[in-house]
Coordinates of C-alpha atoms and ligand atoms in Angstrom, one line a residue:
M1270 CA -5.0 16.0 24.9
S1271 CA -3.9 19.3 26.3
K1272 CA -6.1 22.2 25.1
G1273 CA -5.0 25.2 23.2
K1274 CA -1.8 23.8 21.7
N1275 CA -2.7 24.7 18.1
K1276 CA -0.3 24.0 15.4
K1277 CA 0.1 25.3 12.0
A1278 CA 1.3 22.1 10.5
A1279 CA 0.8 18.4 11.4
A1280 CA 3.4 16.9 13.7
S1281 CA 6.6 15.4 12.3
S1282 CA 6.3 11.7 11.3
P1283 CA 7.3 8.9 13.6
T1284 CA 11.1 7.9 13.1
P1285 CA 11.6 4.7 11.0
A1286 CA 13.4 1.7 12.5
K1287 CA 17.1 2.1 11.8
P1288 CA 18.3 -0.5 9.3
N1289 CA 20.5 -3.1 11.0
G1290 CA 23.6 -4.5 9.6
L1291 CA 22.1 -7.5 7.9
L1292 CA 23.2 -6.3 4.5
S1293 CA 26.9 -7.1 4.4
P1294 CA 29.5 -5.0 2.4
T1295 CA 29.7 -8.0 0.0
H1296 CA 25.9 -7.9 -0.6
L1297 CA 26.2 -4.1 -1.2
L1298 CA 29.1 -4.5 -3.6
L1299 CA 27.3 -7.3 -5.6
G1300 CA 24.2 -5.2 -5.7
A1301 CA 26.1 -2.2 -7.1
L1302 CA 27.8 -4.5 -9.7
F1303 CA 24.6 -6.0 -10.7
G1304 CA 22.9 -2.6 -11.0
L1305 CA 25.9 -1.4 -13.2
L1306 CA 25.5 -4.4 -15.5
V1307 CA 21.8 -3.8 -16.0
Q1308 CA 22.4 -0.1 -16.7
L1309 CA 25.0 -1.1 -19.4
L1310 CA 22.8 -3.6 -20.9
L1311 CA 19.8 -1.2 -21.1
G1312 CA 22.0 1.4 -22.5
Y1313 CA 23.3 -1.0 -25.1
F1314 CA 19.9 -1.9 -26.3
G1315 CA 18.7 1.8 -26.3
I1316 CA 16.1 1.2 -23.5
G1317 CA 16.2 4.3 -21.4
V1318 CA 14.2 5.5 -18.5
G1319 CA 11.8 6.9 -21.1
S1320 CA 10.6 3.6 -22.2
Y1321 CA 10.3 2.8 -18.6
L1322 CA 7.3 0.6 -18.4
F1323 CA 6.8 -2.8 -17.6
Q1324 CA 9.9 -4.6 -18.8
Q1325 CA 10.7 -5.6 -15.3
N1326 CA 7.3 -7.3 -14.4
S1327 CA 7.5 -10.3 -16.5
S1328 CA 8.9 -13.6 -15.2
R1329 CA 10.2 -14.7 -18.6
V1330 CA 11.7 -11.7 -20.3
P1331 CA 12.1 -12.4 -24.0
P1332 CA 15.5 -11.7 -25.6
L1333 CA 15.8 -8.0 -26.7
P1334 CA 16.1 -7.5 -30.4
L1335 CA 18.5 -5.0 -31.7
D1336 CA 15.6 -3.2 -33.6
P1337 CA 12.3 -3.7 -31.9
P1338 CA 9.4 -2.4 -33.9
P1339 CA 8.9 1.4 -33.2
C1340 CA 5.9 2.6 -31.3
P1341 CA 2.9 3.8 -33.2
A1342 CA 2.4 7.5 -33.6
A1343 CA -0.7 7.3 -31.5
W1344 CA 1.3 5.8 -28.6
P1345 CA 4.7 7.3 -28.7
N1346 CA 5.9 5.9 -25.3
C1347 CA 4.7 2.3 -25.7
P1348 CA 7.2 -0.3 -24.3
R1349 CA 9.2 -1.5 -27.3
S1350 CA 8.9 -5.2 -27.7
V1351 CA 10.4 -8.0 -29.9
D1352 CA 7.5 -9.9 -31.0
L1353 CA 4.6 -7.4 -30.7
H1354 CA 3.3 -4.9 -33.2
W1355 CA 1.5 -2.4 -31.1
D1356 CA -0.1 -1.0 -34.3
D1357 CA -2.1 -4.2 -34.4
V1358 CA -3.1 -3.8 -30.8
L1359 CA -4.4 -0.3 -31.5
E1360 CA -6.2 -1.4 -34.7
L1361 CA -8.0 -4.1 -32.8
Q1362 CA -9.3 -1.6 -30.2
S1363 CA -10.7 0.6 -32.8
S1364 CA -12.2 -2.1 -35.2
A1365 CA -13.8 -4.6 -32.8
A1366 CA -17.2 -4.0 -31.3
T1367 CA -16.4 -3.0 -27.8
T1368 CA -19.7 -3.0 -25.8
P1369 CA -19.7 -6.0 -23.4
S1370 CA -23.0 -7.8 -23.1
R1371 CA -25.1 -7.3 -20.1
A1372 CA -25.0 -11.0 -19.2
S1373 CA -21.3 -11.1 -19.1
L1374 CA -21.1 -8.0 -17.1
A1375 CA -23.6 -9.3 -14.6
A1376 CA -21.4 -12.3 -14.0
C1377 CA -18.5 -10.1 -13.0
D1378 CA -20.6 -8.4 -10.3
A1379 CA -18.5 -5.2 -10.4
P1380 CA -20.8 -3.2 -8.1
S1381 CA -19.9 -5.4 -5.2
L1382 CA -16.3 -4.1 -5.4
L1383 CA -16.9 -0.5 -6.5
S1384 CA -17.2 2.6 -4.3
P1385 CA -19.5 5.6 -4.2
Q1386 CA -16.3 7.9 -4.5
K1387 CA -13.1 7.6 -6.5
V1388 CA -10.3 5.5 -5.2
P1389 CA -7.5 7.1 -7.1
G1390 CA -5.2 4.7 -8.9
M1391 CA -7.2 1.5 -8.3
H1392 CA -9.1 0.2 -11.3
L1393 CA -11.4 -2.8 -11.6
L1394 CA -11.1 -4.9 -14.7
C1395 CA -13.8 -7.4 -15.5
V1396 CA -12.4 -10.3 -17.5
L1397 CA -15.0 -11.0 -20.2
P1398 CA -15.1 -13.1 -23.4
P1399 CA -13.8 -11.6 -26.7
P1400 CA -16.3 -9.6 -28.6
E1401 CA -18.8 -11.6 -30.9
G1402 CA -17.1 -13.1 -33.9
E1403 CA -13.6 -11.9 -32.8
H1404 CA -12.4 -15.1 -31.2
R1405 CA -9.5 -15.4 -33.6
R1406 CA -8.3 -11.8 -33.2
A1407 CA -9.0 -11.4 -29.5
A1408 CA -8.3 -13.4 -26.4
A1409 CA -10.6 -11.5 -24.0
T1410 CA -12.3 -8.2 -23.3
L1411 CA -11.6 -6.2 -20.2
A1412 CA -14.4 -4.0 -19.0
A1413 CA -12.7 -1.2 -17.0
F1414 CA -14.1 0.7 -14.0
P1415 CA -11.6 3.4 -13.6
D1416 CA -10.8 4.6 -10.0
M1417 CA -13.4 2.0 -8.6
L1418 CA -16.2 4.5 -9.2
R1419 CA -19.6 3.0 -9.0
T1420 CA -21.6 4.7 -11.7
A1421 CA -24.5 3.8 -14.0
K1422 CA -22.3 4.5 -17.1
Q1423 CA -21.3 1.7 -19.4
P1424 CA -17.6 0.6 -18.6
S1425 CA -15.1 1.1 -21.3
A1426 CA -14.0 -2.0 -23.0
I1427 CA -10.3 -3.0 -23.8
I1428 CA -9.7 -5.8 -26.2
V1429 CA -6.8 -8.1 -25.3
P1430 CA -5.1 -9.6 -28.4
P1431 CA -3.7 -13.1 -28.2
Q1432 CA -0.2 -11.9 -29.0
L1433 CA 0.3 -10.2 -25.6
R1434 CA 3.1 -12.3 -23.9
T1435 CA 3.7 -10.6 -20.5
V1436 CA 1.6 -8.9 -17.8
A1437 CA 3.8 -5.9 -18.5
Q1438 CA 2.3 -5.7 -22.0
L1439 CA -1.2 -6.3 -20.7
I1440 CA -0.8 -3.5 -18.2
S1441 CA 0.6 -1.2 -20.9
T1442 CA -2.4 -1.9 -23.1
V1443 CA -4.7 -1.0 -20.2
Y1444 CA -2.6 2.1 -19.4
H1445 CA -2.9 3.3 -23.0
S1446 CA -6.7 2.6 -23.2
L1447 CA -7.4 4.4 -19.9
K1448 CA -5.0 7.2 -20.7
L1449 CA -3.0 6.6 -17.5
T1450 CA 0.6 7.8 -17.1
H1451 CA 3.4 6.5 -15.1
K1452 CA 5.6 8.9 -13.1
G1453 CA 8.8 7.1 -14.3
G1454 CA 12.1 7.0 -12.6
K1455 CA 12.2 5.2 -9.3
Y1456 CA 8.4 5.1 -8.9
Q1457 CA 6.9 1.7 -8.4
L1458 CA 5.6 -0.1 -11.5
P1459 CA 1.9 -0.7 -11.6
A1460 CA 0.7 -4.2 -10.8
L1461 CA -2.2 -6.5 -11.3
F1462 CA -3.9 -8.6 -8.7
N1463 CA -6.9 -10.9 -8.6
D1464 CA -9.8 -9.8 -6.3
E1465 CA -8.3 -11.6 -3.4
G1466 CA -5.0 -9.7 -3.6
I1467 CA -2.9 -12.3 -5.2
R1468 CA -0.4 -10.8 -7.7
I1469 CA -0.7 -11.8 -11.3
Q1470 CA 2.5 -12.5 -13.1
S1471 CA 1.3 -14.2 -16.4
V1472 CA -1.2 -13.3 -19.0
Q1473 CA -2.8 -16.8 -18.8
G1474 CA -3.0 -16.1 -15.0
A1475 CA -4.8 -12.9 -15.6
L1476 CA -7.3 -14.2 -18.1
K1477 CA -8.4 -17.0 -15.9
Q1478 CA -9.7 -14.6 -13.3
R1479 CA -13.2 -13.1 -13.2
R1480 CA -12.0 -9.8 -11.9
L1481 CA -8.6 -8.1 -11.8
L1482 CA -7.5 -5.0 -10.0
L1483 CA -4.9 -2.7 -11.3
M1484 CA -3.0 -0.9 -8.8
E1485 CA -0.9 2.1 -10.2
G1486 CA 1.2 2.1 -7.0
G1487 CA 2.3 -1.5 -7.5
Q1488 CA 1.1 -2.8 -4.2
W1489 CA -2.2 -4.3 -3.0
I1490 CA -4.6 -2.2 -1.1
W1491 CA -7.9 -3.6 0.1
P1492 CA -10.7 -2.1 -2.1
P1493 CA -12.7 0.1 0.3
V1494 CA -16.2 -0.6 -1.3
D1495 CA -18.4 1.0 1.4
V1496 CA -18.1 1.7 5.1
G1497 CA -19.3 -1.6 6.7
H1498 CA -18.1 -3.8 3.8
V1499 CA -16.5 -7.1 4.9
H1500 CA -13.7 -8.9 3.0
S1501 CA -13.7 -12.4 4.5
L1502 CA -10.3 -14.2 4.6
P1503 CA -10.3 -17.8 5.7
G1504 CA -7.2 -19.5 6.8
L1505 CA -5.1 -16.6 8.3
I1506 CA -5.8 -18.0 11.7
P1507 CA -6.5 -21.8 11.7
G1508 CA -10.2 -22.6 12.0
Q1509 CA -11.3 -18.9 11.7
V1510 CA -12.5 -16.5 9.0
T1511 CA -10.8 -13.2 9.4
K1512 CA -13.1 -10.2 8.6
V1513 CA -11.6 -7.1 7.2
V1514 CA -14.2 -4.4 7.8
T1515 CA -14.1 -1.0 6.1
V1516 CA -14.4 1.8 8.7
S1517 CA -13.5 4.8 6.6
L1518 CA -13.2 5.4 2.8
K1519 CA -11.1 8.6 3.0
P1520 CA -8.6 7.9 4.5
L1521 CA -8.9 4.2 3.9
V1522 CA -9.2 2.4 7.2
V1523 CA -10.1 -1.2 7.8
S1524 CA -10.5 -3.0 11.1
V1525 CA -9.9 -6.6 12.0
E1526 CA -11.0 -8.0 15.4
N1527 CA -9.2 -10.9 17.2
F1528 CA -6.2 -10.7 14.9
L1529 CA -3.8 -11.3 17.8
S1530 CA -4.4 -13.8 20.5
P1531 CA -4.2 -12.8 24.2
G1532 CA -0.9 -14.9 24.4
E1533 CA 0.6 -12.9 21.5
N1534 CA -0.4 -9.5 23.0
E1535 CA 1.1 -10.5 26.3
H1536 CA 4.3 -11.8 24.6
I1537 CA 4.8 -8.7 22.7
I1538 CA 4.4 -6.4 25.8
R1539 CA 6.6 -8.8 27.9
R1540 CA 9.4 -8.6 25.3
A1541 CA 9.3 -4.9 24.8
M1542 CA 8.8 -3.8 28.4
P1543 CA 12.4 -3.8 29.6
H1544 CA 13.5 -1.7 26.7
M1545 CA 10.8 1.0 26.6
A1546 CA 12.2 4.5 26.1
K1547 CA 10.7 7.9 25.3
S1548 CA 9.4 8.2 21.8
G1549 CA 11.1 10.3 19.1
V1550 CA 9.8 11.8 15.9
A1551 CA 11.5 12.5 12.6
L1552 CA 11.6 16.3 12.9
K1553 CA 10.4 18.2 9.7
D1554 CA 12.4 21.2 8.6
A1555 CA 9.7 23.4 10.0
D1556 CA 9.9 21.7 13.5
K1557 CA 13.7 21.8 13.9
G1558 CA 14.8 22.6 17.3
K1559 CA 11.6 21.5 18.9
A1560 CA 11.5 18.6 21.4
A1561 CA 9.7 15.4 20.4
K1562 CA 7.7 15.6 23.6
E1563 CA 5.9 18.6 22.1
F1564 CA 4.1 16.2 19.8
R1565 CA 4.5 12.7 21.3
T1566 CA 4.8 11.7 24.9
S1567 CA 4.6 7.9 24.7
S1568 CA 7.4 5.3 25.2
Q1569 CA 8.5 2.9 22.5
Y1570 CA 10.7 0.1 21.4
F1571 CA 11.4 -1.3 18.0
L1572 CA 11.0 -5.1 18.7
P1573 CA 13.2 -7.4 16.5
T1574 CA 11.2 -10.3 15.3
V1575 CA 14.3 -12.5 14.3
G1576 CA 14.6 -15.7 16.1
D1577 CA 11.3 -15.4 17.9
A1578 CA 8.9 -18.0 16.5
L1579 CA 5.8 -16.3 17.9
L1580 CA 6.7 -12.9 16.3
E1581 CA 7.7 -14.6 13.1
A1582 CA 4.2 -16.1 12.9
V1583 CA 2.7 -12.6 13.5
D1584 CA 5.0 -11.3 10.7
R1585 CA 3.6 -13.8 8.4
R1586 CA 0.0 -13.2 9.4
V1587 CA 0.4 -9.5 8.8
M1588 CA 1.8 -10.2 5.3
M1589 CA -1.2 -12.5 4.4
L1590 CA -3.6 -9.9 5.7
T1591 CA -2.2 -7.0 3.9
R1592 CA -0.8 -9.0 0.9
I1593 CA 2.3 -6.8 1.1
P1594 CA 5.5 -8.9 1.2
I1595 CA 7.0 -8.9 4.7
S1596 CA 10.3 -7.8 3.1
H1597 CA 8.6 -4.3 3.0
A1598 CA 8.2 -4.1 6.8
E1599 CA 10.0 -2.4 9.6
Y1600 CA 10.1 -4.2 12.9
I1601 CA 7.1 -3.8 15.2
Q1602 CA 7.3 -0.5 17.1
V1603 CA 5.8 -1.2 20.5
L1604 CA 4.1 1.9 22.2
K1605 CA 3.1 2.5 25.7
Y1606 CA 0.9 5.6 26.7
E1607 CA 0.4 6.3 30.3
Y1608 CA -2.2 8.5 31.7
K1609 CA -2.6 11.7 29.6
E1610 CA 0.1 10.7 27.2
H1611 CA -0.5 11.1 23.5
Y1612 CA 0.8 11.8 19.9
S1613 CA -0.7 14.8 18.1
A1614 CA -2.1 14.4 14.7
H1615 CA 0.6 13.5 12.1
H1616 CA 1.2 11.5 9.0
D1617 CA 3.1 8.3 8.9
F1618 CA 4.6 9.0 5.5
F1619 CA 7.6 11.1 4.9
D1620 CA 6.7 14.1 2.7
P1621 CA 9.8 15.1 0.8
K1622 CA 8.7 18.8 0.8
A1623 CA 8.8 18.8 4.6
Y1624 CA 12.3 17.3 4.7
A1625 CA 13.9 19.3 1.9
N1626 CA 16.9 20.3 4.2
N1627 CA 17.5 16.7 5.3
P1628 CA 19.4 15.0 2.6
E1629 CA 19.7 11.8 4.5
M1630 CA 16.0 11.5 4.7
I1631 CA 15.4 12.5 1.1
A1632 CA 17.8 9.8 -0.1
S1633 CA 16.2 7.1 2.2
I1634 CA 12.8 7.9 0.7
E1635 CA 14.1 8.2 -2.8
N1636 CA 12.8 11.7 -3.1
G1637 CA 9.2 10.4 -2.4
A1638 CA 9.2 7.3 -4.6
M1639 CA 9.7 5.2 -1.5
N1640 CA 7.5 5.7 1.5
R1641 CA 5.4 4.1 4.3
L1642 CA 2.4 2.7 2.5
A1643 CA 0.4 1.1 5.3
T1644 CA 0.2 1.0 9.0
V1645 CA -1.1 -2.1 10.7
F1646 CA -1.9 -0.8 14.1
F1647 CA -2.1 -3.3 17.0
Y1648 CA -4.1 -2.7 20.1
L1649 CA -2.5 -5.0 22.7
N1650 CA -4.8 -4.2 25.6
N1651 CA -8.0 -2.6 26.7
V1652 CA -8.2 0.9 28.0
T1653 CA -11.4 2.0 30.0
A1654 CA -11.3 5.7 28.9
G1655 CA -9.5 7.5 26.1
G1656 CA -6.5 6.2 24.1
Q1657 CA -8.3 6.3 20.8
T1658 CA -6.7 6.6 17.4
N1659 CA -8.2 9.7 15.8
F1660 CA -8.5 10.5 12.2
P1661 CA -9.6 14.1 12.2
R1662 CA -10.1 14.3 8.4
A1663 CA -12.2 11.1 8.1
Q1664 CA -15.7 11.7 6.9
A1665 CA -18.8 9.5 7.4
C1666 CA -20.1 10.9 4.1
I1667 CA -19.4 13.4 1.3
T1668 CA -20.9 16.8 2.1
A1669 CA -21.4 19.8 -0.1
E1670 CA -19.1 21.9 2.1
Y1671 CA -16.4 19.4 1.9
P1672 CA -16.8 17.2 -1.2
N1673 CA -13.3 15.9 -1.0
G1674 CA -13.1 14.9 2.7
G1675 CA -12.9 16.6 6.1
P1676 CA -11.0 19.9 6.4
Q1677 CA -7.5 20.4 7.9
P1678 CA -7.9 20.6 11.7
W1679 CA -7.1 23.7 13.4
D1680 CA -6.0 22.0 16.5
Y1681 CA -3.9 18.9 16.1
F1682 CA -4.6 17.8 19.7
D1683 CA -8.3 17.8 19.3
C1684 CA -9.7 14.3 19.3
S1685 CA -13.3 15.3 18.8
K1686 CA -13.4 15.4 15.0
G1687 CA -13.7 12.6 12.3
L1688 CA -13.3 9.0 13.2
S1689 CA -12.0 7.6 16.4
V1690 CA -11.0 3.9 16.8
F1691 CA -10.8 2.8 20.5
P1692 CA -8.4 0.3 21.8
Q1693 CA -9.7 -3.3 21.9
E1694 CA -7.3 -6.1 22.9
G1695 CA -6.3 -8.2 19.9
K1696 CA -7.8 -5.8 17.3
V1697 CA -5.8 -4.2 14.6
I1698 CA -6.6 -1.5 12.0
I1699 CA -4.9 -1.0 8.8
F1700 CA -4.7 2.5 7.5
Y1701 CA -3.1 3.5 4.2
S1702 CA -0.8 6.5 4.1
M1703 CA -0.5 6.3 0.3
L1704 CA -3.2 6.2 -2.3
P1705 CA -3.4 3.3 -4.8
N1706 CA -1.9 5.7 -7.3
G1707 CA 1.3 5.9 -5.2
E1708 CA 0.7 9.5 -4.0
M1709 CA 0.8 10.4 -0.3
D1710 CA -2.8 10.7 1.2
D1711 CA -3.1 13.9 3.2
F1712 CA -6.4 12.5 4.6
S1713 CA -4.5 9.7 6.5
L1714 CA -3.7 12.4 9.2
H1715 CA -4.2 10.8 12.6
G1716 CA -3.1 10.9 16.3
G1717 CA -3.2 8.9 19.4
C1718 CA -5.4 10.5 22.0
D1719 CA -4.8 11.0 25.7
V1720 CA -5.3 7.9 27.9
L1721 CA -7.9 9.2 30.3
A1722 CA -8.1 6.4 32.9
E1723 CA -5.7 7.1 35.7
G1724 CA -3.4 4.3 36.5
E1725 CA -4.0 2.6 33.1
A1726 CA -1.6 2.3 30.2
K1727 CA -2.4 1.8 26.5
W1728 CA -0.2 -0.8 25.0
S1729 CA -0.2 -0.7 21.1
A1730 CA 2.1 -1.2 18.2
N1731 CA 2.9 0.2 14.8
F1732 CA 3.6 -2.4 12.1
W1733 CA 4.7 -0.3 9.2
L1734 CA 4.9 -1.6 5.6
W1735 CA 6.5 0.3 2.8
N1736 CA 5.7 0.5 -0.8
K1737 CA 9.1 -1.0 -1.7
P1738 CA 11.4 -3.5 0.1
Y1739 CA 12.8 -2.1 3.3
H1740 CA 16.5 -2.0 3.9
F1741 CA 17.0 -5.2 5.8
I1742 CA 15.5 -8.5 5.9
S1743 CA 15.9 -11.6 8.1
K1744 CA 16.1 -15.2 6.8
A1745 CA 12.6 -15.9 8.3
R1746 CA 11.2 -12.8 6.6
K1747 CA 12.8 -13.9 3.3
R1748 CA 11.2 -17.3 3.7
A1749 CA 7.8 -15.7 4.3
T1750 CA 8.1 -13.5 1.3
D1751 CA 9.0 -16.5 -0.8
E1752 CA 5.9 -18.2 0.4
L1753 CA 3.7 -15.2 -0.6
E1754 CA 5.4 -15.1 -4.0
A1755 CA 4.8 -18.8 -4.5
Q1756 CA 1.0 -17.9 -4.6
Y1757 CA 1.5 -15.5 -7.5
L1758 CA -0.6 -16.4 -10.6
Ligands
LIG103 O1 -1.5 5.6 19.5 C1 -2.2 5.7 18.4 O2 -3.4 5.5 18.5 C2 -1.5 6.2 17.1 C3 -0.1 6.2 17.2 C4 0.6 6.7 16.0 O3 -0.1 7.2 15.0 C5 2.0 6.5 15.7 O4 2.7 6.1 16.5 O5 2.5 6.8 14.6
LIG104 FE1 1.1 7.5 13.3

């Protein structure tokens, strides 16, 4: 990229796809009425935002009593519940022997999923039998490895009493034991998954697993493990095993080769070609008045997938790869970079602090509760020189100087630091803009570097997935989302 264009702050984020008109006024009116009804009911039963947690996660919500038992003094903000006395749950935690046996822990094989550094907000829970002699009072023991940290320390044990009825109650118990807190308000509820990323929605489903992952941010994120680790996914592409390879821990970047076929790459390029126009950026307050081309010189097109069987198949495959419902996706943003075109280092998330003077943006990201979670970045062709995606703050290993990852770059056009991923036809990378705890990840800073082969163009695409459903959904995307939900346990 051009030299000497130093910037004090990372470039503005790429503009999101404009929601189209698929939500009719009738839908909006019905949605508003439903919201009002829920608010009235919650108000009637005295369930305010304070007792936020976890009512909403269960599939069979029991009828609410008029006087649910109060929370114990040691747990003032427990979710009040009809048929559960949290005092008993607490009592069991303190009275039962809580050291899991070596043999049961070995069967869980926790180290194969843990990491050498913390993964904030992602917690591994080994599902173990109840403590010796406690089969009547306990349904299981969970051995917890907070933040996926691989240490020699004995994991803390959480006893699961048989009276827990909902995943929400199970998550609450884990939250209390691990002293986790939820941000409340519109922030995503935490969620449990099995080790293949299938969402858990019943206690029975949870206790049948060998290992569970608790994601505070409520969406699946591939456990990074170590650089070079491979998660193997059979069945995404008929007859193939798809390999999700970790290429960076911080930021979390995984790479998948041959995810798109040559025919699919060609089709995406062919469909987008007639519509390509110069790229824009969502200017931060600090960048107001600047031209997008100061940061980004590519061309782009948001390619609607509706009615295109091939693109709908790609949608579905992206969903099965990320385990994030396709209802959370923007349309594919196809990009073309010609010789010496680039996008300087930026984040794909929208930081509410950077858009404080932009009420429309603040509303659309629910003041930070809703954001871009993951980018599945498609490389649609090969480029013989340049065109890499650079993550300047990625670090191969933790150093004494930068124990928390690479420093802020001084030059946002410099592609020589950190990790570079070069275009390779059919390959995709997934990088996460949010941490599993639901916070924005500053280390996800990245840019598209100059194409350095004269006469060549880099064709690529952003497939952005949000942490909450996006504003519009097509019938095919609804069907695909239903298909994912049918796998829930
Ligand atoms: O072109 C690349 O490699 C990255 C592009 C990018 O980060 C973006 O469009 O948001
Ligand atoms: Fe980006």
